[in-house]
Amino acid sequence: AQTVTQSQPEMSVQEAETVTLSCTYDTSENNYYLFWYKQPPSRQMILVIRQEAYKQQNATENRFSVNFQKAAKSFSLKISDSQLGDTAMYFCAFMKIGGDKLTFGTGTRLAVRP
Amino acid sequence: DTGVSQDPRHKITKRGQNVTFRCDPISEHNRLYWYRQTLGQGPEFLTYFQNEAQLEKSRLLSDRFSAERPKGSFSTLEIQRTEQGDSAMYLCASSDSGTHWVTRETQYFGPGTRLLVL
């Protein structure tokens, strides 16, 4: 079974600054996906970024980038130029390749201060 | 391209009543997933379908829970004899198994149905 750990329950960042959210996972699989999802208050879960484990290059999506360390089973999310709209709960998630279920961490609540 | 939709968005019921939720996936997505999310926690997997076939069910899905996807399009999740512990957000997600290389197997979520059992 896979496990996903997010060790930072809450974080805070000043608008326009950079913040990094941590995620570690445990699996015996070799081929899998890792995701970061964002869930704003009372709103739906939105995909932020996806990483395929077989790719060495770290995924980027505009202000969002990841640091994927496969050997260390680490998958952190960096948010640059933080905006007020980034305030949300962020979930790290693991999925085996092949249409399997997502396994989520417990989330990190991020507050962006004006 | 419309996203995943769920109905109803909110449901209040009394303990012991039956409730049914509906999920409409993104068109052309052949996989559909149900998750449950309690306050302050990450979603937990309940079950998933590929087309109309239910391929996996979690231990969390007790005998009181049943899910269907009769024609491989929309899905329903029914909870019989609701208990207060069933109070949660029920999330539906869908994905495509390989048509689009960039997005394949990525799950896209609906807005959820928030259930409160009194």
PDB file of C-alpha atoms in Angstrom, chain B residues 14-79:
ATOM      1  CA  LYS B  14     -32.177  12.137   9.145  1.00  0.00           C
ATOM      2  CA  ARG B  15     -30.411   9.093  10.446  1.00  0.00           C
ATOM      3  CA  GLY B  16     -31.836   5.937   8.921  1.00  0.00           C
ATOM      4  CA  GLN B  17     -32.921   7.512   5.647  1.00  0.00           C
ATOM      5  CA  ASN B  18     -31.552   6.541   2.239  1.00  0.00           C
ATOM      6  CA  VAL B  19     -29.793   9.077   0.031  1.00  0.00           C
ATOM      7  CA  THR B  20     -28.606   8.975  -3.577  1.00  0.00           C
ATOM      8  CA  PHE B  21     -26.025  11.179  -5.242  1.00  0.00           C
ATOM      9  CA  ARG B  22     -25.375  11.589  -8.932  1.00  0.00           C
ATOM     10  CA  CYS B  23     -22.161  12.318 -10.807  1.00  0.00           C
ATOM     11  CA  ASP B  24     -21.820  13.282 -14.463  1.00  0.00           C
ATOM     12  CA  PRO B  25     -18.218  12.918 -15.653  1.00  0.00           C
ATOM     13  CA  ILE B  26     -16.434  14.872 -18.329  1.00  0.00           C
ATOM     14  CA  SER B  27     -17.703  13.571 -21.647  1.00  0.00           C
ATOM     15  CA  GLU B  28     -15.428  10.953 -23.216  1.00  0.00           C
ATOM     16  CA  HIS B  29     -13.896  10.079 -19.827  1.00  0.00           C
ATOM     17  CA  ASN B  30     -14.220   6.352 -19.373  1.00  0.00           C
ATOM     18  CA  ARG B  31     -13.122   6.198 -15.736  1.00  0.00           C
ATOM     19  CA  LEU B  32     -15.148   7.503 -12.821  1.00  0.00           C
ATOM     20  CA  TYR B  33     -14.127   7.595  -9.155  1.00  0.00           C
ATOM     21  CA  TRP B  34     -15.901   8.244  -5.860  1.00  0.00           C
ATOM     22  CA  TYR B  35     -14.085   9.603  -2.810  1.00  0.00           C
ATOM     23  CA  ARG B  36     -15.170  10.695   0.655  1.00  0.00           C
ATOM     24  CA  GLN B  37     -13.646  13.679   2.432  1.00  0.00           C
ATOM     25  CA  THR B  38     -14.188  14.544   6.067  1.00  0.00           C
ATOM     26  CA  LEU B  39     -13.384  17.955   7.499  1.00  0.00           C
ATOM     27  CA  GLY B  40      -9.687  18.757   7.515  1.00  0.00           C
ATOM     28  CA  GLN B  41      -8.680  15.516   5.832  1.00  0.00           C
ATOM     29  CA  GLY B  42      -7.648  14.419   2.380  1.00  0.00           C
ATOM     30  CA  PRO B  43     -10.129  12.511   0.223  1.00  0.00           C
ATOM     31  CA  GLU B  44     -10.336   8.748   0.717  1.00  0.00           C
ATOM     32  CA  PHE B  45     -11.065   6.393  -2.138  1.00  0.00           C
ATOM     33  CA  LEU B  46     -14.402   4.584  -2.175  1.00  0.00           C
ATOM     34  CA  THR B  47     -14.778   2.943  -5.575  1.00  0.00           C
ATOM     35  CA  TYR B  48     -14.113   3.322  -9.275  1.00  0.00           C
ATOM     36  CA  PHE B  49     -15.520   2.342 -12.651  1.00  0.00           C
ATOM     37  CA  GLN B  50     -14.041   1.825 -16.042  1.00  0.00           C
ATOM     38  CA  ASN B  51     -16.957   2.268 -18.413  1.00  0.00           C
ATOM     39  CA  GLU B  52     -19.798   0.407 -16.683  1.00  0.00           C
ATOM     40  CA  ALA B  53     -17.607  -2.067 -14.822  1.00  0.00           C
ATOM     41  CA  GLN B  54     -16.921  -1.459 -11.132  1.00  0.00           C
ATOM     42  CA  LEU B  55     -13.259  -2.409 -10.832  1.00  0.00           C
ATOM     43  CA  GLU B  56     -12.400  -1.736  -7.214  1.00  0.00           C
ATOM     44  CA  LYS B  57     -14.166  -1.062  -3.925  1.00  0.00           C
ATOM     45  CA  SER B  58     -12.536   0.197  -0.751  1.00  0.00           C
ATOM     46  CA  ARG B  59     -12.995  -1.408   2.650  1.00  0.00           C
ATOM     47  CA  LEU B  60     -14.649   1.920   3.544  1.00  0.00           C
ATOM     48  CA  LEU B  61     -17.562   0.983   1.279  1.00  0.00           C
ATOM     49  CA  SER B  62     -19.754  -0.928   3.693  1.00  0.00           C
ATOM     50  CA  ASP B  63     -22.785  -2.973   2.684  1.00  0.00           C
ATOM     51  CA  ARG B  64     -24.913   0.135   3.089  1.00  0.00           C
ATOM     52  CA  PHE B  65     -23.127   1.801   0.171  1.00  0.00           C
ATOM     53  CA  SER B  66     -23.734   0.927  -3.447  1.00  0.00           C
ATOM     54  CA  ALA B  67     -22.555   2.571  -6.630  1.00  0.00           C
ATOM     55  CA  GLU B  68     -23.601   2.074 -10.214  1.00  0.00           C
ATOM     56  CA  ARG B  69     -22.665   3.334 -13.623  1.00  0.00           C
ATOM     57  CA  PRO B  70     -25.259   1.610 -15.783  1.00  0.00           C
ATOM     58  CA  LYS B  71     -24.393   2.881 -19.227  1.00  0.00           C
ATOM     59  CA  GLY B  72     -20.839   3.937 -18.672  1.00  0.00           C
ATOM     60  CA  SER B  73     -21.814   7.599 -18.443  1.00  0.00           C
ATOM     61  CA  PHE B  74     -23.219   9.050 -15.206  1.00  0.00           C
ATOM     62  CA  SER B  75     -22.884   7.281 -11.876  1.00  0.00           C
ATOM     63  CA  THR B  76     -24.963   7.117  -8.722  1.00  0.00           C
ATOM     64  CA  LEU B  77     -23.840   6.503  -5.162  1.00  0.00           C
ATOM     65  CA  GLU B  78     -26.516   5.350  -2.739  1.00  0.00           C
ATOM     66  CA  ILE B  79     -26.208   5.186   1.014  1.00  0.00           C
TER      67      ILE B  79
END
